[in-house]
């Protein structure tokens, strides 16, 4: 791996516009190319962000020998087929969350990554936020005793528009894959794999989920109560409750700067850890560190965790009557 890790951007949409700005604050990382199914969109993105090359097809960026790792920010159902092609082309991957549209699709990508020994990570930036790192350190140190319960909510108010990606089922629309992935991943990070998933909610006319409440149950009594919505705004709070206290994550929990530690018999303790850049720099740096060290996955966001999260989202979708599918005409 060269001293400078060269990145390609796949899918120049809203999230990629934000993420690419953070390369400026990551040592040894540079975005050099972008691919879209529209040459015009690729050209515009490359011009705005000073990228060397712009491709009007995904196949072209897969064939570029001067790209080490691809950041995939296409709609959720497009991740699966593209990721498989990228792995066969020997490209390392940072794949936006939700990782895929289906549990089976995620498993196929993970299996091929492991078979080929190629680095893949889900772009769950929350786990790399300095404030969340501090939370995990407190939990590991036993600051709140044994974690027994996690609560988290994330929702926005959006007017229904069947053409918008957020509401189009074939593009992976709905609250679960877009926002629910955050609350589920946060709970899974702290509690592990649940024994039961119970979900309730409602659907948009398109068949995409509008809102969901998810209860994760564990055989030893631990639990998570999670809420997500595209119908109404939620504060974006999270609380981690242990046997000796709790930690509040000050909104919005998926990219927080401050946590508050409440210990039995002690005054609340506020801990602030600002992000670098817009907050995406931390996951980009993790990919670089892993690639330089020859690791095939991240210890902070391992593929096993991605599979659990995808399975929980899949079970919740099934219970709501949402039928996600992977796209087959991506390339």
Short mmCIF file of C-alpha atoms in Angstrom, two decimals:
data_model
loop_
_atom_site.label_atom_id
_atom_site.label_comp_id
_atom_site.label_asym_id
_atom_site.label_seq_id
_atom_site.Cartn_x
_atom_site.Cartn_y
_atom_site.Cartn_z
CA UNK A 1 0.00 0.00 0.00
CA UNK A 2 1.41 3.38 -1.03
CA UNK A 3 2.07 6.07 1.57
CA UNK A 4 -0.93 7.95 0.15
CA UNK A 5 -4.14 5.97 -0.05
CA UNK A 6 -6.05 6.89 -3.19
CA UNK A 7 -9.82 6.91 -2.97
CA UNK A 8 -12.56 6.65 -5.54
CA UNK A 9 -16.07 7.95 -4.88
CA UNK A 10 -18.95 5.86 -6.24
CA UNK A 11 -22.29 7.65 -6.34
CA UNK A 12 -21.85 11.46 -6.16
CA UNK A 13 -24.99 12.20 -4.15
CA UNK A 14 -25.80 14.23 -1.04
CA UNK A 15 -23.76 12.19 1.42
CA UNK A 16 -20.71 11.91 -0.87
CA UNK A 17 -20.67 15.71 -1.22
CA UNK A 18 -20.18 15.95 2.55
CA UNK A 19 -17.79 13.02 3.03
CA UNK A 20 -15.36 14.08 0.30
CA UNK A 21 -14.71 17.41 2.08
CA UNK A 22 -13.18 15.56 5.04
CA UNK A 23 -10.30 14.12 3.00
CA UNK A 24 -8.69 17.53 3.54
CA UNK A 25 -8.19 16.69 7.24
CA UNK A 26 -7.10 13.03 6.88
CA UNK A 27 -3.37 12.42 6.60
CA UNK A 28 -2.27 10.21 3.74
CA UNK A 29 -5.66 10.02 2.05
CA UNK A 30 -6.78 11.66 -1.19
CA UNK A 31 -9.89 11.36 -3.32
CA UNK A 32 -8.67 10.99 -6.91
CA UNK A 33 -11.67 9.73 -8.91
CA UNK A 34 -15.46 9.65 -9.00
CA UNK A 35 -17.91 7.39 -10.82
CA UNK A 36 -21.56 7.90 -11.62
CA UNK A 37 -23.92 6.38 -14.16
CA UNK A 38 -24.12 9.95 -15.48
CA UNK A 39 -20.94 11.42 -16.97
CA UNK A 40 -22.35 14.89 -16.39
CA UNK A 41 -22.85 14.29 -12.66
CA UNK A 42 -19.39 12.76 -12.34
CA UNK A 43 -17.81 15.71 -14.16
CA UNK A 44 -19.61 18.20 -11.93
CA UNK A 45 -18.56 16.41 -8.74
CA UNK A 46 -14.93 16.14 -9.89
CA UNK A 47 -14.85 19.83 -10.79
CA UNK A 48 -16.34 20.90 -7.44
CA UNK A 49 -13.92 18.81 -5.39
CA UNK A 50 -10.74 18.90 -7.47
CA UNK A 51 -10.69 15.19 -8.39
CA UNK A 52 -8.37 14.01 -11.16
CA UNK A 53 -10.75 11.67 -12.99
CA UNK A 54 -14.51 11.43 -13.58
CA UNK A 55 -16.14 8.27 -14.93
CA UNK A 56 -19.60 7.94 -16.46
CA UNK A 57 -19.84 4.25 -15.52
CA UNK A 58 -19.01 2.14 -12.49
CA UNK A 59 -17.03 -0.37 -14.54
CA UNK A 60 -14.48 2.31 -15.44
CA UNK A 61 -13.56 3.10 -11.84
CA UNK A 62 -13.25 -0.64 -11.10
CA UNK A 63 -10.66 -0.84 -13.87
CA UNK A 64 -8.65 2.17 -12.62
CA UNK A 65 -5.32 0.79 -11.30
CA UNK A 66 -4.61 4.05 -9.43
CA UNK A 67 -7.55 3.69 -7.02
CA UNK A 68 -6.88 1.74 -3.82
CA UNK A 69 -10.24 1.94 -2.06
CA UNK A 70 -13.78 2.83 -3.09
CA UNK A 71 -16.29 4.75 -0.99
CA UNK A 72 -19.73 3.50 -2.07
CA UNK A 73 -22.57 6.00 -1.62
CA UNK A 74 -25.14 4.74 -4.13
CA UNK A 75 -28.72 3.84 -3.02
CA UNK A 76 -28.82 0.88 -0.60
CA UNK A 77 -30.03 -1.79 -3.11
CA UNK A 78 -27.14 -0.90 -5.46
CA UNK A 79 -24.43 -1.70 -2.89
CA UNK A 80 -24.64 -5.50 -3.19
CA UNK A 81 -23.94 -5.99 -6.88
CA UNK A 82 -21.34 -3.23 -7.03
CA UNK A 83 -19.51 -4.50 -3.92
CA UNK A 84 -19.26 -8.01 -5.38
CA UNK A 85 -17.81 -6.61 -8.62
CA UNK A 86 -15.38 -4.40 -6.69
CA UNK A 87 -14.16 -7.31 -4.57
CA UNK A 88 -13.57 -9.37 -7.71
CA UNK A 89 -11.57 -6.40 -9.04
CA UNK A 90 -9.49 -6.38 -5.85
CA UNK A 91 -10.73 -3.03 -4.57
CA UNK A 92 -11.01 -2.31 -0.84
CA UNK A 93 -14.40 -0.89 0.13
CA UNK A 94 -16.05 1.54 2.52
CA UNK A 95 -19.78 0.94 1.99
CA UNK A 96 -22.39 3.43 3.20
CA UNK A 97 -24.97 2.27 5.66
CA UNK A 98 -27.24 0.48 5.41
CA UNK A 99 -24.64 -1.96 4.06
CA UNK A 100 -27.11 -3.61 1.66
CA UNK A 101 -30.89 -3.80 1.19
CA UNK A 102 -31.19 -7.39 2.46
CA UNK A 103 -29.58 -9.72 4.97
CA UNK A 104 -28.78 -12.27 2.24
CA UNK A 105 -27.10 -9.55 0.16
CA UNK A 106 -24.92 -8.51 3.09
CA UNK A 107 -23.92 -12.11 3.79
CA UNK A 108 -22.87 -12.61 0.16
CA UNK A 109 -20.64 -9.51 0.21
CA UNK A 110 -19.07 -10.48 3.54
CA UNK A 111 -18.45 -14.04 2.35
CA UNK A 112 -16.65 -12.81 -0.78
CA UNK A 113 -14.63 -10.24 1.21
CA UNK A 114 -13.41 -12.98 3.54
CA UNK A 115 -12.78 -15.40 0.67
CA UNK A 116 -10.68 -12.84 -1.25
CA UNK A 117 -9.04 -11.32 1.85
CA UNK A 118 -10.13 -7.86 0.74
CA UNK A 119 -10.82 -5.04 3.20
CA UNK A 120 -14.49 -4.05 3.58
CA UNK A 121 -16.11 -1.83 6.21
CA UNK A 122 -19.57 -0.37 6.69
CA UNK A 123 -19.43 3.43 6.87
CA UNK A 124 -21.05 3.70 10.31
CA UNK A 125 -19.38 6.99 11.27
CA UNK A 126 -21.07 7.01 14.69
CA UNK A 127 -18.72 4.35 16.08
CA UNK A 128 -15.69 6.50 15.28
CA UNK A 129 -16.96 9.77 16.77
CA UNK A 130 -14.60 10.76 19.63
CA UNK A 131 -17.54 11.17 22.04
CA UNK A 132 -18.77 7.63 21.24
CA UNK A 133 -15.23 6.29 21.63
CA UNK A 134 -15.21 7.93 25.10
CA UNK A 135 -18.58 6.31 25.89
CA UNK A 136 -17.26 2.87 24.97
CA UNK A 137 -14.17 3.43 27.11
CA UNK A 138 -16.34 4.34 30.12
CA UNK A 139 -18.48 1.24 29.60
CA UNK A 140 -15.39 -0.97 29.26
CA UNK A 141 -13.99 0.52 32.48
CA UNK A 142 -17.19 -0.39 34.34
CA UNK A 143 -18.19 3.22 34.97
CA UNK A 144 -21.91 2.33 34.87
CA UNK A 145 -21.63 -1.33 35.82
CA UNK A 146 -23.15 -3.92 33.52
CA UNK A 147 -25.08 -2.45 30.59
CA UNK A 148 -28.68 -3.64 30.80
CA UNK A 149 -30.65 -1.33 28.52
CA UNK A 150 -30.16 0.97 25.54
CA UNK A 151 -32.63 3.57 24.30
CA UNK A 152 -32.17 5.52 21.07
CA UNK A 153 -34.31 7.47 18.62
CA UNK A 154 -33.67 9.10 15.27
CA UNK A 155 -36.29 10.63 13.02
CA UNK A 156 -36.97 13.48 10.62
CA UNK A 157 -40.16 15.02 9.26
CA UNK A 158 -40.31 14.61 5.50
CA UNK A 159 -43.27 15.30 3.21
CA UNK A 160 -44.13 12.15 1.27
CA UNK A 161 -42.86 12.22 -2.30
CA UNK A 162 -43.01 8.87 -4.12
CA UNK A 163 -40.25 9.94 -6.52
CA UNK A 164 -37.75 10.84 -3.77
CA UNK A 165 -35.21 8.13 -2.94
CA UNK A 166 -36.26 8.26 0.73
CA UNK A 167 -39.73 6.93 -0.12
CA UNK A 168 -39.03 4.73 -3.15
CA UNK A 169 -38.94 1.08 -2.12
CA UNK A 170 -36.85 0.01 -5.13
CA UNK A 171 -34.18 2.52 -4.04
CA UNK A 172 -34.14 1.23 -0.47
CA UNK A 173 -36.39 4.00 0.82
CA UNK A 174 -37.98 4.02 4.25
CA UNK A 175 -36.98 4.87 7.79
CA UNK A 176 -35.34 1.52 8.63
CA UNK A 177 -32.46 1.47 6.14
CA UNK A 178 -31.86 5.23 6.21
CA UNK A 179 -32.20 6.09 9.91
CA UNK A 180 -33.08 2.89 11.75
CA UNK A 181 -29.63 1.52 10.91
CA UNK A 182 -28.18 4.10 13.34
CA UNK A 183 -30.29 3.14 16.34
CA UNK A 184 -29.87 -0.59 15.69
CA UNK A 185 -26.10 -0.33 15.20
CA UNK A 186 -25.74 1.76 18.37
CA UNK A 187 -27.63 -0.85 20.42
CA UNK A 188 -25.76 -3.74 18.82
CA UNK A 189 -22.42 -2.08 19.59
CA UNK A 190 -23.29 -2.12 23.30
CA UNK A 191 -25.43 -5.24 23.69
CA UNK A 192 -24.39 -7.66 20.95
CA UNK A 193 -26.73 -10.00 19.09
CA UNK A 194 -30.35 -9.98 20.29
CA UNK A 195 -32.34 -13.16 20.80
CA UNK A 196 -35.63 -11.52 19.75
CA UNK A 197 -36.69 -8.63 17.54
CA UNK A 198 -40.17 -7.14 17.80
CA UNK A 199 -41.18 -4.29 15.49
CA UNK A 200 -44.28 -2.21 14.90
CA UNK A 201 -44.86 0.76 12.64
CA UNK A 202 -46.57 2.03 9.48
CA UNK A 203 -45.91 2.18 5.74
CA UNK A 204 -46.03 4.86 3.06
CA UNK A 205 -48.23 4.22 -0.01
CA UNK A 206 -45.02 3.17 -1.84
CA UNK A 207 -44.61 0.22 0.54
CA UNK A 208 -41.59 1.76 2.27
CA UNK A 209 -41.71 2.04 6.05
CA UNK A 210 -42.69 5.43 7.45
CA UNK A 211 -41.92 4.77 11.12
CA UNK A 212 -40.85 1.90 13.34
CA UNK A 213 -40.48 1.08 17.00
CA UNK A 214 -38.11 -1.84 17.58
CA UNK A 215 -37.64 -3.81 20.77
CA UNK A 216 -34.55 -5.99 21.03
CA UNK A 217 -34.77 -8.72 23.66
CA UNK A 218 -31.99 -10.83 25.15
CA UNK A 219 -32.47 -14.10 27.01
CA UNK A 220 -30.73 -12.65 30.09
CA UNK A 221 -33.24 -9.77 30.29
CA UNK A 222 -31.19 -7.02 28.65
CA UNK A 223 -33.09 -4.93 26.13
CA UNK A 224 -33.07 -2.04 23.68
CA UNK A 225 -35.99 0.27 22.85
CA UNK A 226 -35.41 1.98 19.51
CA UNK A 227 -37.52 4.40 17.44
CA UNK A 228 -37.08 5.73 13.91
CA UNK A 229 -39.26 7.79 11.60
CA UNK A 230 -39.52 9.74 8.37
CA UNK A 231 -42.98 11.04 9.36
CA UNK A 232 -42.01 13.10 12.38
CA UNK A 233 -38.87 14.52 13.91
CA UNK A 234 -37.28 12.81 16.89
CA UNK A 235 -34.70 14.45 19.16
CA UNK A 236 -31.89 12.01 18.35
CA UNK A 237 -31.24 11.04 21.95
CA UNK A 238 -29.57 7.91 23.26
CA UNK A 239 -29.19 6.54 26.77
CA UNK A 240 -27.07 3.62 27.93
CA UNK A 241 -28.26 2.24 31.27
CA UNK A 242 -26.14 0.08 33.53
CA UNK A 243 -26.40 -1.43 37.00
CA UNK A 244 -24.44 1.47 38.55
CA UNK A 245 -25.58 4.47 36.50
CA UNK A 246 -26.23 5.63 32.97
CA UNK A 247 -24.75 7.68 30.13
CA UNK A 248 -26.80 10.17 28.15
CA UNK A 249 -25.64 11.01 24.63
CA UNK A 250 -26.49 14.62 23.88
CA UNK A 251 -28.36 14.91 20.54
CA UNK A 252 -27.88 14.07 17.92
CA UNK A 253 -26.47 10.80 19.13
CA UNK A 254 -25.29 9.55 15.74
CA UNK A 255 -22.62 12.26 15.60
CA UNK A 256 -22.45 13.69 19.12
CA UNK A 257 -19.90 15.94 20.73
CA UNK A 258 -20.98 15.50 24.34
CA UNK A 259 -21.97 12.67 26.67
CA UNK A 260 -23.08 12.94 30.29
CA UNK A 261 -22.06 10.29 32.80
CA UNK A 262 -24.49 9.72 35.68
CA UNK A 263 -23.00 7.52 38.39
CA UNK A 264 -24.79 6.41 41.54
CA UNK A 265 -24.03 8.88 44.32
CA UNK A 266 -22.05 11.27 42.11
CA UNK A 267 -22.73 14.53 40.32
CA UNK A 268 -23.32 14.25 36.56
CA UNK A 269 -20.08 14.49 34.59
CA UNK A 270 -20.13 16.12 31.17
CA UNK A 271 -17.51 14.92 28.67
CA UNK A 272 -17.04 16.75 25.36
CA UNK A 273 -15.00 15.37 22.47
CA UNK A 274 -15.36 17.39 19.24
CA UNK A 275 -15.07 15.76 15.83
CA UNK A 276 -12.34 16.40 13.30
CA UNK A 277 -13.74 18.04 10.16
CA UNK A 278 -17.41 17.27 9.67
CA UNK A 279 -17.02 13.98 11.54
CA UNK A 280 -16.41 11.68 8.56
CA UNK A 281 -12.63 11.99 8.90
CA UNK A 282 -12.52 9.38 11.68
CA UNK A 283 -13.93 6.51 9.60
CA UNK A 284 -11.74 7.52 6.63
CA UNK A 285 -8.68 7.44 8.89
CA UNK A 286 -9.70 4.01 10.21
CA UNK A 287 -9.79 2.59 6.68
CA UNK A 288 -6.31 4.01 6.02
CA UNK A 289 -4.90 2.55 9.23
CA UNK A 290 -6.40 -0.87 8.49
CA UNK A 291 -5.11 -0.93 4.91
CA UNK A 292 -1.59 0.08 5.96
CA UNK A 293 -1.60 -2.62 8.65
CA UNK A 294 -2.82 -5.26 6.19
CA UNK A 295 -6.08 -5.84 8.07
CA UNK A 296 -9.10 -7.09 6.14
CA UNK A 297 -11.67 -5.58 8.49
CA UNK A 298 -12.03 -3.01 11.26
CA UNK A 299 -12.08 -4.02 14.91
CA UNK A 300 -14.38 -1.05 15.63
CA UNK A 301 -16.90 -1.84 12.87
CA UNK A 302 -16.32 -5.54 12.16
CA UNK A 303 -18.24 -7.34 9.45
CA UNK A 304 -19.86 -9.64 12.03
CA UNK A 305 -21.54 -6.58 13.58
CA UNK A 306 -22.70 -5.38 10.17
CA UNK A 307 -24.34 -8.76 9.57
CA UNK A 308 -26.17 -8.65 12.94
CA UNK A 309 -27.43 -5.13 12.27
CA UNK A 310 -28.58 -6.08 8.76
CA UNK A 311 -30.39 -9.12 10.17
CA UNK A 312 -32.21 -7.03 12.79
CA UNK A 313 -33.26 -4.51 10.12
CA UNK A 314 -34.43 -7.40 7.93
CA UNK A 315 -36.50 -8.94 10.72
CA UNK A 316 -38.06 -5.55 11.49
CA UNK A 317 -38.84 -4.97 7.81
CA UNK A 318 -40.47 -8.42 7.56
CA UNK A 319 -42.67 -7.70 10.58
CA UNK A 320 -43.76 -4.37 9.08
CA UNK A 321 -44.50 -5.99 5.70
CA UNK A 322 -41.67 -4.19 3.89
CA UNK A 323 -40.08 -6.17 1.06
CA UNK A 324 -36.59 -4.94 0.20
CA UNK A 325 -34.65 -6.40 -2.74
CA UNK A 326 -31.16 -5.97 -4.16
CA UNK A 327 -30.90 -4.24 -7.56
CA UNK A 328 -29.54 -6.36 -10.40
CA UNK A 329 -28.87 -3.76 -13.12
CA UNK A 330 -26.29 -1.67 -11.26
CA UNK A 331 -23.29 -2.11 -13.57
#
